[in-house]
CSV table of C-alpha atoms and ligand atoms in Angstrom, one decimal:
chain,number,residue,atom,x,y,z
E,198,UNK,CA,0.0,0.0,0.0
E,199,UNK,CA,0.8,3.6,-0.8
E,200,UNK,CA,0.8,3.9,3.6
E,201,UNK,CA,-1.8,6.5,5.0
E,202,UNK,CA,-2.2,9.8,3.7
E,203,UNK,CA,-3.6,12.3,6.3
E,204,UNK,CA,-5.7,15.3,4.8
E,205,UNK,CA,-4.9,18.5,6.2
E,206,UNK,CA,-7.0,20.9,5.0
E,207,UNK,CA,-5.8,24.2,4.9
E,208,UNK,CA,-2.8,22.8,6.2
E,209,UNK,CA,-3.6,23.8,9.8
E,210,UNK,CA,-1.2,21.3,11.4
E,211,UNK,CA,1.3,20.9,8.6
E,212,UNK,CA,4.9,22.0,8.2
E,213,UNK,CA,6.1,22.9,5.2
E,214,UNK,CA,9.6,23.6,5.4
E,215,UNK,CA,12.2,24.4,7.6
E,216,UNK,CA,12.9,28.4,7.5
E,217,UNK,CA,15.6,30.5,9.4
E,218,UNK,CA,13.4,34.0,8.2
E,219,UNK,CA,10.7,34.8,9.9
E,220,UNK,CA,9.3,33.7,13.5
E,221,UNK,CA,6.2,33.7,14.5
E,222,UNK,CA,4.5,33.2,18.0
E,223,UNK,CA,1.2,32.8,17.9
E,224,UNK,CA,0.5,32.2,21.4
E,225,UNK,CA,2.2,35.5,23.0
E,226,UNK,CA,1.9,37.7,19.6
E,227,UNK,CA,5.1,37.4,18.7
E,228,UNK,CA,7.0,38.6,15.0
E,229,UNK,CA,10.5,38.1,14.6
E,230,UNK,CA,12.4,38.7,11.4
E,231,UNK,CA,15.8,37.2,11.4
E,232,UNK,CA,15.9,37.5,15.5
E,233,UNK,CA,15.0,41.1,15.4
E,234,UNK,CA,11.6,42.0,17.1
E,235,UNK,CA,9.4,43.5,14.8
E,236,UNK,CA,8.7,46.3,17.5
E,237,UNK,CA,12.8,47.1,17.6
E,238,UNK,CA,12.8,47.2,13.5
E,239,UNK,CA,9.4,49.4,12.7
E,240,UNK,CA,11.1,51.5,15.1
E,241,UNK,CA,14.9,51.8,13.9
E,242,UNK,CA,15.4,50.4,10.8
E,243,UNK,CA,14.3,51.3,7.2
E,244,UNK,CA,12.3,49.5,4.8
E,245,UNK,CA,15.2,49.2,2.8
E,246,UNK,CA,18.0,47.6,5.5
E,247,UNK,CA,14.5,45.1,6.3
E,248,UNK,CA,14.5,43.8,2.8
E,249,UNK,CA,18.0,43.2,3.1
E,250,UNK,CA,18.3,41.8,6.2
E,251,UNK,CA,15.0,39.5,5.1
E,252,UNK,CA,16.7,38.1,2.0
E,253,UNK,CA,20.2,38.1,2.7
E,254,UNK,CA,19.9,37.2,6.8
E,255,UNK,CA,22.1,40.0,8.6
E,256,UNK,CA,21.4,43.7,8.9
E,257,UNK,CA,23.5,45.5,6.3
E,258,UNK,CA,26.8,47.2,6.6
E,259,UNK,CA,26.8,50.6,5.1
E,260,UNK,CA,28.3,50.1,2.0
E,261,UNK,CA,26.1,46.7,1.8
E,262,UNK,CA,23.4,48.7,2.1
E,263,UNK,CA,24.7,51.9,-0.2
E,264,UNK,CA,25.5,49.0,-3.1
E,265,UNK,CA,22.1,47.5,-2.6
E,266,UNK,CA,20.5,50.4,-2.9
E,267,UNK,CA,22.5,51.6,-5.8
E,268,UNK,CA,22.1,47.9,-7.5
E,269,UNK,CA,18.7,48.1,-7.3
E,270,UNK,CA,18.5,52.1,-8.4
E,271,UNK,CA,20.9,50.8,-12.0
E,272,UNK,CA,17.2,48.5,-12.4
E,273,UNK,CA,14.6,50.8,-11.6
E,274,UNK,CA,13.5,51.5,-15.0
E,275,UNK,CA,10.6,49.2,-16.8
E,276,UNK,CA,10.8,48.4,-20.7
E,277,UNK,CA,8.5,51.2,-22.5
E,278,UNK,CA,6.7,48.6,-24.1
E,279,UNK,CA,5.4,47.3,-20.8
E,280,UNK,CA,3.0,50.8,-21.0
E,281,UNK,CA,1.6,49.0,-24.0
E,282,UNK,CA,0.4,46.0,-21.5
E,283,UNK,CA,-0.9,49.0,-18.7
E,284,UNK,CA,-2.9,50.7,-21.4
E,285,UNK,CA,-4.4,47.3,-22.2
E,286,UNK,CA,-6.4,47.6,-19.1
E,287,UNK,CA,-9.6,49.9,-18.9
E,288,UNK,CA,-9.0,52.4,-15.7
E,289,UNK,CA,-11.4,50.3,-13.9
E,290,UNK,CA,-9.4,47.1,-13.7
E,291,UNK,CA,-8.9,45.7,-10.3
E,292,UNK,CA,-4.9,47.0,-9.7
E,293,UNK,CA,-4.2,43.8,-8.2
E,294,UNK,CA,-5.0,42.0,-11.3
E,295,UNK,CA,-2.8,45.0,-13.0
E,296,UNK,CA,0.3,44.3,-10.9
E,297,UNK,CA,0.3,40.5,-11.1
E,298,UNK,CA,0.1,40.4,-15.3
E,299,UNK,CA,2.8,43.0,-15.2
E,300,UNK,CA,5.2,41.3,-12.6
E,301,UNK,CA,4.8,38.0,-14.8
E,302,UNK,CA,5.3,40.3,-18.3
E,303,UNK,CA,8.5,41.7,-16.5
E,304,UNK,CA,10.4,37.8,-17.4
E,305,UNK,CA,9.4,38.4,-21.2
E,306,UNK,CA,12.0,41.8,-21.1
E,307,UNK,CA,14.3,40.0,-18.9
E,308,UNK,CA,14.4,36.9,-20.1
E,309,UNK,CA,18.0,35.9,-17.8
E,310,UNK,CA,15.6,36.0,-15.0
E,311,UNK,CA,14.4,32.8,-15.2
E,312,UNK,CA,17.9,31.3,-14.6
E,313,UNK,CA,19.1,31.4,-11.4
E,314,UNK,CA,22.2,28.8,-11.4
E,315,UNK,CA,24.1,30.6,-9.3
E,316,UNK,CA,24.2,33.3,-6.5
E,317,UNK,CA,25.3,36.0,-8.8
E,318,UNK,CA,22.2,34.8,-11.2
E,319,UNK,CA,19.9,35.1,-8.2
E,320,UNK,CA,21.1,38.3,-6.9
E,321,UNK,CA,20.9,40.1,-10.6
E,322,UNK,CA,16.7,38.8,-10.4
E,323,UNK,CA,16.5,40.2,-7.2
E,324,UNK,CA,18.0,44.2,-7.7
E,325,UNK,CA,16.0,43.4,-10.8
E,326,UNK,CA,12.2,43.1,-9.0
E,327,UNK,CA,13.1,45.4,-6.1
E,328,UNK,CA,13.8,48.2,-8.7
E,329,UNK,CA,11.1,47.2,-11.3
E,330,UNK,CA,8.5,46.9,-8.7
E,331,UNK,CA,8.0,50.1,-7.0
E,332,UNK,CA,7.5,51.1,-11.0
E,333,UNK,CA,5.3,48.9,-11.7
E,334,UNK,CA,3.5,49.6,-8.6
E,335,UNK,CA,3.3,53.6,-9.5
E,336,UNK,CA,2.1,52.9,-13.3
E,337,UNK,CA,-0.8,50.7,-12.2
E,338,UNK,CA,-1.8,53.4,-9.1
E,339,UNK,CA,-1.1,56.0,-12.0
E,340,UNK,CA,-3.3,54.0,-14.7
E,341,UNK,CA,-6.4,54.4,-12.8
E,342,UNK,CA,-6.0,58.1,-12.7
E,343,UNK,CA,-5.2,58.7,-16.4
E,344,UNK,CA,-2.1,60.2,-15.4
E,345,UNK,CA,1.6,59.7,-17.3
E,346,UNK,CA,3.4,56.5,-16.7
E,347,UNK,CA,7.3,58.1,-15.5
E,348,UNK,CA,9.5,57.8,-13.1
E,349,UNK,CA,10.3,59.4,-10.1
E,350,UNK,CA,14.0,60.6,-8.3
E,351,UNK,CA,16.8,58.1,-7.9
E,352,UNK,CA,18.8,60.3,-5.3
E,353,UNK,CA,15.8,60.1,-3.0
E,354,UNK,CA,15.4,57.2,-0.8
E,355,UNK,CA,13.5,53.9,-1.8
E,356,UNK,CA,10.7,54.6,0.0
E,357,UNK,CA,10.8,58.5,-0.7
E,358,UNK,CA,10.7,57.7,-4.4
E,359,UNK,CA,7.5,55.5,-4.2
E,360,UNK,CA,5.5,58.3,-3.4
E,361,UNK,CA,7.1,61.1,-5.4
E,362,UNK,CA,6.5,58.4,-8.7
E,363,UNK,CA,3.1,57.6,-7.1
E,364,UNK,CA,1.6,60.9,-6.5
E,365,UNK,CA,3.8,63.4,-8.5
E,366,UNK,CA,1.9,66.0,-10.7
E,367,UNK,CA,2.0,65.8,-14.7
E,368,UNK,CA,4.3,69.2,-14.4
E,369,UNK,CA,6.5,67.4,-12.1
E,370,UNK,CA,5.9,68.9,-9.0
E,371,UNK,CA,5.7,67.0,-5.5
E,372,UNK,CA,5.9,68.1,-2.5
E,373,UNK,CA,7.9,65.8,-0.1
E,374,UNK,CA,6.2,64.7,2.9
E,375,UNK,CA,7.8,63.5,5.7
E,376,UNK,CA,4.8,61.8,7.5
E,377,UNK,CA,4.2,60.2,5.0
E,378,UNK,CA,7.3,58.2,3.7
E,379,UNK,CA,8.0,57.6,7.5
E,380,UNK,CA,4.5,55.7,7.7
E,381,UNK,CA,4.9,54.0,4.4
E,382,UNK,CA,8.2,53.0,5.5
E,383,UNK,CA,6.5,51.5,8.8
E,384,UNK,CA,4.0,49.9,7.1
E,385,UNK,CA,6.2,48.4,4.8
E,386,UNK,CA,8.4,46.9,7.3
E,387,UNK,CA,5.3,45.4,9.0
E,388,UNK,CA,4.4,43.8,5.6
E,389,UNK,CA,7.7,42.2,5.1
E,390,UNK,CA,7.3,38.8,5.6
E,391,UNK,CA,5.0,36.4,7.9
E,392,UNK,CA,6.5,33.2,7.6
E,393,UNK,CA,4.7,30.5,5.4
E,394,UNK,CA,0.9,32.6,4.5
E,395,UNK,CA,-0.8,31.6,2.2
E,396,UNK,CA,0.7,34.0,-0.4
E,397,UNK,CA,4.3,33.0,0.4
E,398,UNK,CA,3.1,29.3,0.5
E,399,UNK,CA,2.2,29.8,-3.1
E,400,UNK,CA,5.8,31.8,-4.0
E,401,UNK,CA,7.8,28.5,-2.7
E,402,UNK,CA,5.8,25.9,-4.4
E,403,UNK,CA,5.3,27.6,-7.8
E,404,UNK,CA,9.5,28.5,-7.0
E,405,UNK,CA,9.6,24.5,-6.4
E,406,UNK,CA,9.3,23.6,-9.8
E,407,UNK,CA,12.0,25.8,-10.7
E,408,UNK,CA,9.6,28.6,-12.8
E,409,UNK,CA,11.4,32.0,-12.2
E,410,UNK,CA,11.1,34.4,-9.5
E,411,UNK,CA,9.0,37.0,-11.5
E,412,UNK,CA,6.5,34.1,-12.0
E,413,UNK,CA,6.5,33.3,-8.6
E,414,UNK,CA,6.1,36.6,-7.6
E,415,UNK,CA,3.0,36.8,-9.8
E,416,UNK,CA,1.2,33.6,-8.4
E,417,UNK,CA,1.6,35.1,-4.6
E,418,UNK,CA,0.0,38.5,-6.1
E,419,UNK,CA,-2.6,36.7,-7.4
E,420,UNK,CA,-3.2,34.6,-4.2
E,421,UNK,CA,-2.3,37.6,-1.3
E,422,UNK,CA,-5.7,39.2,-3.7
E,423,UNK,CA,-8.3,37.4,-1.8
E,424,UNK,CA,-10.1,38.9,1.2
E,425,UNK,CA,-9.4,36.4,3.4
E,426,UNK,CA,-5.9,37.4,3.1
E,427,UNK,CA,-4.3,40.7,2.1
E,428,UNK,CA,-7.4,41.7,0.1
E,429,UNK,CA,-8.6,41.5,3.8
E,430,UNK,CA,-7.6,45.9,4.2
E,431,UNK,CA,-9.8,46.4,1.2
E,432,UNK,CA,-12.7,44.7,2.7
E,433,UNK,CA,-11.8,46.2,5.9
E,434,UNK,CA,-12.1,49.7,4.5
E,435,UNK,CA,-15.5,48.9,3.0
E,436,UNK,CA,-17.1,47.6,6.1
E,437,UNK,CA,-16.0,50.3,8.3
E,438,UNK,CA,-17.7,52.7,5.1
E,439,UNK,CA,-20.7,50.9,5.4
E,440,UNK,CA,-20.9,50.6,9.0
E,441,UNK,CA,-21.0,54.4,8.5
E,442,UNK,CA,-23.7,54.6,6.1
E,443,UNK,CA,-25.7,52.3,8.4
E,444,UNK,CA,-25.2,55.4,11.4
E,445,UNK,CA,-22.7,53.9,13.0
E,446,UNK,CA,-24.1,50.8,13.5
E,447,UNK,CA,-22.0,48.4,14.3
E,448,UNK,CA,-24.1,45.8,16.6
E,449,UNK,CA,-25.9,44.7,12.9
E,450,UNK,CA,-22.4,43.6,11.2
E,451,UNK,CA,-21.5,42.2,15.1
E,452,UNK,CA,-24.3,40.2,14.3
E,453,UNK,CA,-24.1,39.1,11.1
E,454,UNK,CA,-20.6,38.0,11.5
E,455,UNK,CA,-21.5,35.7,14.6
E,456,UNK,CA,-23.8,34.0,12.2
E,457,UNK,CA,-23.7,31.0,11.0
E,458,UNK,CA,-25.9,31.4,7.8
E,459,UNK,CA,-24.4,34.7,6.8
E,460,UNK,CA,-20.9,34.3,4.9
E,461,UNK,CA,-19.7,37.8,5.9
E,462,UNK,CA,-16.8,37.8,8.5
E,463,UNK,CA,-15.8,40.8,10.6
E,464,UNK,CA,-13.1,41.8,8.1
E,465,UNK,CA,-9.5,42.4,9.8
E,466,UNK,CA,-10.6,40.2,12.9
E,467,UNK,CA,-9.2,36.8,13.4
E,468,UNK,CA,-5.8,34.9,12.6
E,469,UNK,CA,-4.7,31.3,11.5
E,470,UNK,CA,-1.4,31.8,13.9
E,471,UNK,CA,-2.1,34.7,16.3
E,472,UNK,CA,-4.5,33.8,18.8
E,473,UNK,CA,-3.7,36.9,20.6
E,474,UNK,CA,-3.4,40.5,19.2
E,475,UNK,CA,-1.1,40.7,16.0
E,476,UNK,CA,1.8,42.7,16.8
E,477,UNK,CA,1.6,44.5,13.6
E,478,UNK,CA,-1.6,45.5,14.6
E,479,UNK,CA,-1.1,47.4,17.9
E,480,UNK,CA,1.8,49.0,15.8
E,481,UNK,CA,-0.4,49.9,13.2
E,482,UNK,CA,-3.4,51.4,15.4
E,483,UNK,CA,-0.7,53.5,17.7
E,484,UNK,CA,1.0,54.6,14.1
E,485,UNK,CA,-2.6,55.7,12.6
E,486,UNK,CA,-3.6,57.9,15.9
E,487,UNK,CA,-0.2,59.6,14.8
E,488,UNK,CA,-0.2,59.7,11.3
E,489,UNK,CA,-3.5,61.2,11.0
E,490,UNK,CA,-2.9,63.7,13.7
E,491,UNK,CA,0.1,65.2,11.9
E,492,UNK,CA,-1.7,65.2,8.8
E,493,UNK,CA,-4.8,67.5,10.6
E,494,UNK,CA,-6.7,64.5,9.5
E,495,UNK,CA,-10.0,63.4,11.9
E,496,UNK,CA,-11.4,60.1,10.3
E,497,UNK,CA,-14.5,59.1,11.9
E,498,UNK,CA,-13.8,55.9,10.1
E,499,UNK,CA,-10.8,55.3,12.6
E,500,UNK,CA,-13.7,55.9,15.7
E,501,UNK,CA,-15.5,53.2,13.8
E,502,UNK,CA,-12.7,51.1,13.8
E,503,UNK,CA,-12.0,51.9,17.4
E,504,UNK,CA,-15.4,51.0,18.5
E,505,UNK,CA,-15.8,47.5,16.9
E,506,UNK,CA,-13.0,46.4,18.3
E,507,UNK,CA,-13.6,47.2,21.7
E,508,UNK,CA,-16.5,45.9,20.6
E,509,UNK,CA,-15.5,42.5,19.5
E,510,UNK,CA,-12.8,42.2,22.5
E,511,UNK,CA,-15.8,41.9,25.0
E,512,UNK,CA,-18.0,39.4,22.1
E,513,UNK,CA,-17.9,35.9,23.8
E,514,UNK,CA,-18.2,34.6,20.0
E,515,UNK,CA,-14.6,36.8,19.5
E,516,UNK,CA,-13.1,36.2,22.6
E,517,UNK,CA,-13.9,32.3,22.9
E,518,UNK,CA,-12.7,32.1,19.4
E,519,UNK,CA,-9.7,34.1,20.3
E,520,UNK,CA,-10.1,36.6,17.5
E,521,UNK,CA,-8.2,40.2,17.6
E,522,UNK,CA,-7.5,42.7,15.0
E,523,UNK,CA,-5.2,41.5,12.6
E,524,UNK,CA,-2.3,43.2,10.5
E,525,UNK,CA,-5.3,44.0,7.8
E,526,UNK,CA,-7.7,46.1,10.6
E,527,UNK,CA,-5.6,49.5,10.8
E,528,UNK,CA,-3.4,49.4,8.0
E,529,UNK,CA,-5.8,51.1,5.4
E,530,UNK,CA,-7.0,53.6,7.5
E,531,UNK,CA,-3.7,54.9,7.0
E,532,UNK,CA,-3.3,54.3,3.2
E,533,UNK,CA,-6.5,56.2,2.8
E,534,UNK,CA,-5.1,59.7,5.3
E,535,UNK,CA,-2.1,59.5,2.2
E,536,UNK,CA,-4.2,59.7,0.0
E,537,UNK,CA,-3.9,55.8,-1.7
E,538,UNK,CA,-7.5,54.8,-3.2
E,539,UNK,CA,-9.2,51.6,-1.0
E,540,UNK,CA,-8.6,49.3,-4.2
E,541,UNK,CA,-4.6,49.9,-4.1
E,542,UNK,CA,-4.4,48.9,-0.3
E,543,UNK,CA,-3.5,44.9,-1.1
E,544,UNK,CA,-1.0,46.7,-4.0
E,545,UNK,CA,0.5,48.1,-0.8
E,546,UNK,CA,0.4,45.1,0.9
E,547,UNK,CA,2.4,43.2,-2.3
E,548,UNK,CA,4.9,46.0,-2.1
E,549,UNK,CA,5.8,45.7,1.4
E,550,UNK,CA,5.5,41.6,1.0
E,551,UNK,CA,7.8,41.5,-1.5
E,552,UNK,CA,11.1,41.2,0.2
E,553,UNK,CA,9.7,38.8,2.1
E,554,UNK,CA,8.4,36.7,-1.0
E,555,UNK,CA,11.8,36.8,-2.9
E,556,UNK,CA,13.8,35.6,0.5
E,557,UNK,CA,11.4,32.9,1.2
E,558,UNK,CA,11.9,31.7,-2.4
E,559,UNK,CA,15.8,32.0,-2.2
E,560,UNK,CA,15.9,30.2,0.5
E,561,UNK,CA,13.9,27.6,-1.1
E,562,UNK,CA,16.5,27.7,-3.7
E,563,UNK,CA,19.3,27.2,-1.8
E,564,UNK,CA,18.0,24.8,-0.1
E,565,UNK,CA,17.2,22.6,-3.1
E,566,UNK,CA,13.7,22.2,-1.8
E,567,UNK,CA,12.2,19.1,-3.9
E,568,UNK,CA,9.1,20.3,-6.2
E,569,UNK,CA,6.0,21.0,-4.1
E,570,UNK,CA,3.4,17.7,-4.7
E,571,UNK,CA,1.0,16.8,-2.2
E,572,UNK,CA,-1.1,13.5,-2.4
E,573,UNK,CA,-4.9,13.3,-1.8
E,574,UNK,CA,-7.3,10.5,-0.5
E,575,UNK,CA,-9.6,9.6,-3.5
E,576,UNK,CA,-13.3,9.9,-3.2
E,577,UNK,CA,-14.3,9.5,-6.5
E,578,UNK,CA,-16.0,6.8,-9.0
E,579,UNK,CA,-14.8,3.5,-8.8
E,580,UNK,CA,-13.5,1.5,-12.2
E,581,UNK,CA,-16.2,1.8,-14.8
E,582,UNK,CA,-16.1,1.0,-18.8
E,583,UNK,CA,-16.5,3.8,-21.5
E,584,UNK,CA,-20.6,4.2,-22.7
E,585,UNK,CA,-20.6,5.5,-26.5
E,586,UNK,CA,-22.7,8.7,-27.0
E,587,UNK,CA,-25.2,6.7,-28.8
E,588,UNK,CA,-26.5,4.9,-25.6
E,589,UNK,CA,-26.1,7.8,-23.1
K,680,SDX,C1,-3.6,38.2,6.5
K,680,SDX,O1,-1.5,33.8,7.4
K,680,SDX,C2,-1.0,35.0,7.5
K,680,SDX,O2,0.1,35.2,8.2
K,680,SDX,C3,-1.7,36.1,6.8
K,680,SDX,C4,-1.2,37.5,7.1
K,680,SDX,C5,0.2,37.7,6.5
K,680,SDX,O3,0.9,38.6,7.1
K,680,SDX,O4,0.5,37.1,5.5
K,680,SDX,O5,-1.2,37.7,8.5
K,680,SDX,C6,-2.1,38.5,6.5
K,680,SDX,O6,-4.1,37.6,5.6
K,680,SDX,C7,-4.4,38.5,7.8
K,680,SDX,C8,-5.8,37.9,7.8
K,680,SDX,C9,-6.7,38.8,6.9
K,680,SDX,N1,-8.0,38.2,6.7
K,680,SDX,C10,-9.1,38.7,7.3
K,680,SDX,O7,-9.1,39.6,8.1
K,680,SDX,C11,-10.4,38.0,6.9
K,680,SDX,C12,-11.3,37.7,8.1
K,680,SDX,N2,-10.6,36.7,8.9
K,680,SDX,C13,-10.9,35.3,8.5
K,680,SDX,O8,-11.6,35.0,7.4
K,680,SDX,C14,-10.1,34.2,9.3
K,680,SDX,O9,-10.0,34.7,10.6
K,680,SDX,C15,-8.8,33.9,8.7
K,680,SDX,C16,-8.9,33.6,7.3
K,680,SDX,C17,-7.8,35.0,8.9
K,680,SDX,C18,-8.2,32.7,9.5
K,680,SDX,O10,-9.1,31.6,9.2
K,680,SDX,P1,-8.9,30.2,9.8
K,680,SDX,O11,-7.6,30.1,10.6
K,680,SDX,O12,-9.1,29.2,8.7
K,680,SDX,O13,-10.0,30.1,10.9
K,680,SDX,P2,-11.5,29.6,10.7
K,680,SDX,O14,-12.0,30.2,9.4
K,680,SDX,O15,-11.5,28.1,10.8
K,680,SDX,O16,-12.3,30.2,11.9
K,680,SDX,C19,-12.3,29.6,13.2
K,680,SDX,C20,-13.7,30.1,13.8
K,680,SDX,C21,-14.8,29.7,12.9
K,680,SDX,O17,-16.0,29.6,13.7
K,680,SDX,P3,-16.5,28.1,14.1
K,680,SDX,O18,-16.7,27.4,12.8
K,680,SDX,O19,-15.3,27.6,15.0
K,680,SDX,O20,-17.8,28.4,14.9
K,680,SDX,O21,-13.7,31.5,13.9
K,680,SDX,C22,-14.7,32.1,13.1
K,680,SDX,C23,-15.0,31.0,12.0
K,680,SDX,O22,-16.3,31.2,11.6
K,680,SDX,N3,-14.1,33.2,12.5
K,680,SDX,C24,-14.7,34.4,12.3
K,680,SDX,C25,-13.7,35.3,11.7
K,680,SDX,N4,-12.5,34.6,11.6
K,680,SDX,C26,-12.7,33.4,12.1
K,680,SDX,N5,-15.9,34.8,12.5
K,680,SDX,C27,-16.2,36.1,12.2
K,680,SDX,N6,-15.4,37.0,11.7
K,680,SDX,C28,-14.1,36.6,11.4
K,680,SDX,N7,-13.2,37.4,10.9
């Protein structure tokens, strides 16, 4: 016999690797990325030394972290005939569906990509998306808005330069903000990586059969797009709008979450590790009082927010279920005081994932992880001969 197969569905209580990246507690709410608390880096590091110290497993030197930067600033420009693919879209396309055909078009202008033999081979693919990305992320934001597709300042910061691409005016002008790259930049680091999600699970085993990174990428787009995971700050941001609408009401969607017949799901609530608050997420709602009072903003939406939680933390359906606000709850309460539309939140959520994505699937790499293939218990018909059209 073949032995026993055990299903596991949604692999609650399978491993699937062995990973010296990320660790998570989910007992204490606990987020460590290579050994450093996640508190200690959103507070002192840069997006920038994260990614580095994600993929390549030690904090950067300075001139590790000057060439890194400068590697990755010698790639940040996107083949002109990839605006041919944007204009393809009508303005109303879904940006996550944008950013995920574009990452995958990116390994038909750099063909090389695809092999990664060696170190050098897989350091070149990886300047490659971390310059290309931030691009492709300010076309697709830029599409929406009929707006030129260009580029933005390489002798600002990484993080700097994301917004001046995103949000500069057709005459060129932007104003700098500080606020605002210094909460991008926290957000992003809180993105970075979360061990083996679902949208990482699917960049190692599409990696596993040795497709290239940009592909990879492009399947963990596609899968971080549902609501149930990073599409999850969308959905947040649109039931907080229509708890509004309803007056505020948030009893009715306490309600309708708790049952059983009704699919919707208190968006932003609830975690298949953290069965205590997400750390991210006390970061996030500390960092969104902040932002929004430097920026003079007063979002009722974020009293909203506020309430349903308190709400929910005093719910015996929440609390025996141990379900707190997750990474997803806060984070686009934020995006929307900068000024990012609701449907480019998850877009954020890719662009702070990303480092986190491309050193999961290194790793897998160098590890010569065998091809991802799981086997299944068979429930289907058992042998039966072919009928002929005729006598059906
Ligand atoms: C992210 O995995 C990661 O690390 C993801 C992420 C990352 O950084 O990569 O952290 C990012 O995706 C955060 C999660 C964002 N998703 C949402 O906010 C969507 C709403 N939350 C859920 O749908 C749910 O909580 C999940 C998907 C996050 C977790 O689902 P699980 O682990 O499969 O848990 P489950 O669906 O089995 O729920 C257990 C119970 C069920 O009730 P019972 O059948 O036991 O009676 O809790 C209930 C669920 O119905 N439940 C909820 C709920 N989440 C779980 N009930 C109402 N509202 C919710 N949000």
């Amino acid at each position: 016999s073949e032995g026993v197969i055990t299903i596991d569905p949604g692999f609650k209580n399978t491993g699937s690797c062995e990973s010296s990246i990320t660790f998570l507690d989910g007992e204490k709410g606990i987020l460590r990325y290579r050994g450093y608390s996640i508190e200690e880096l959103a507070e002192k590091a840069d997006f920038l030394e994260v990614a580095y110290l994600l993929i390549f497993g030690e904090l950067p030197t300075k001139e590790q972290n000057d060439k890194f930067h400068n590697d990755i600033k010698a790639q940040a420009v996107v083949d002109e005939d990839v605006k041919k693919i944007v204009d393809a879209f009508p303005k109303t396309a879904h940006p996550m569906g944008v950013i995920s055909s574009l990452t995958s078009a990116l390994t038909a202008f750099n063909p090389t990509s695809v092999n990664v033999n060696s170190e050098a081979d897989m350091y070149r693919a990886i300047v490659k998306i971390m310059g290309k990305f931030p691009v492709l992320v300010a076309w697709t934001y830029r599409k929406k808005l009929g707006l030129p597709l260009d580029y933005g300042d390489d002798s600002l910061g990484y993080v700097e330069n994301i917004l001046k691409m995103m949000f500069r005016q057709p005459n060129g002008n932007y104003i700098q903000n500080r606020i605002l790259v210094d909460a991008l930049d926290k957000l992003l680091i809180l993105h970075a990586d979360h061990e083996q999600n679902c949208s990482t699970s699917t960049v190692r085993i599409v990696g596993s059969s040795h497709a290239g990174l940009f592909a990879s990428l492009s399947a963990g787009i596609s899968a971080l797009w549902g609501p149930l995971h990073g599409g999850a700050n969308q959905a947040v941001l649109e039931m907080l709008e229509a708890i509004k609408e309803d007056g505020g009401d948030t009893k009715k969607y306490m309600t309708k979450a708790k049952d059983k017949e009704d699919p919707f799901r208190l968006m932003g609530f609830g975690h298949r590790v953290y069965k205590n608050f997400d750390p991210r997420a006390k970061i996030i709602k500390k960092a969104a009082d902040e932002v929004l009072g430097n920026l003079g903003i007063e979002d009722p939406i974020l009293d909203i927010a506020k309430g349903l939680e308190k709400e929910a933390l005093e719910d015996p359906y929440f609390v025996d279920r141990k379900l707190y606000p997750n990474v997803d709850f806060y984070s686009g309460i934020i995006y929307r005081g900068m000024g990012i539309p609701t449907d480019m939140f998850t877009v954020m959520f890719a662009l702070g994932r990303l480092p986190g994505w491309i050193a999961q699937w290194r790793e897998m790499r160098l590890n010569k992880e065998p091809i991802g293939r799981p086997r299944q218990v068979y429930t289907g018909a058992k042998l039966r001969s072919f009928v002929p059209l005729e006598n059906r």
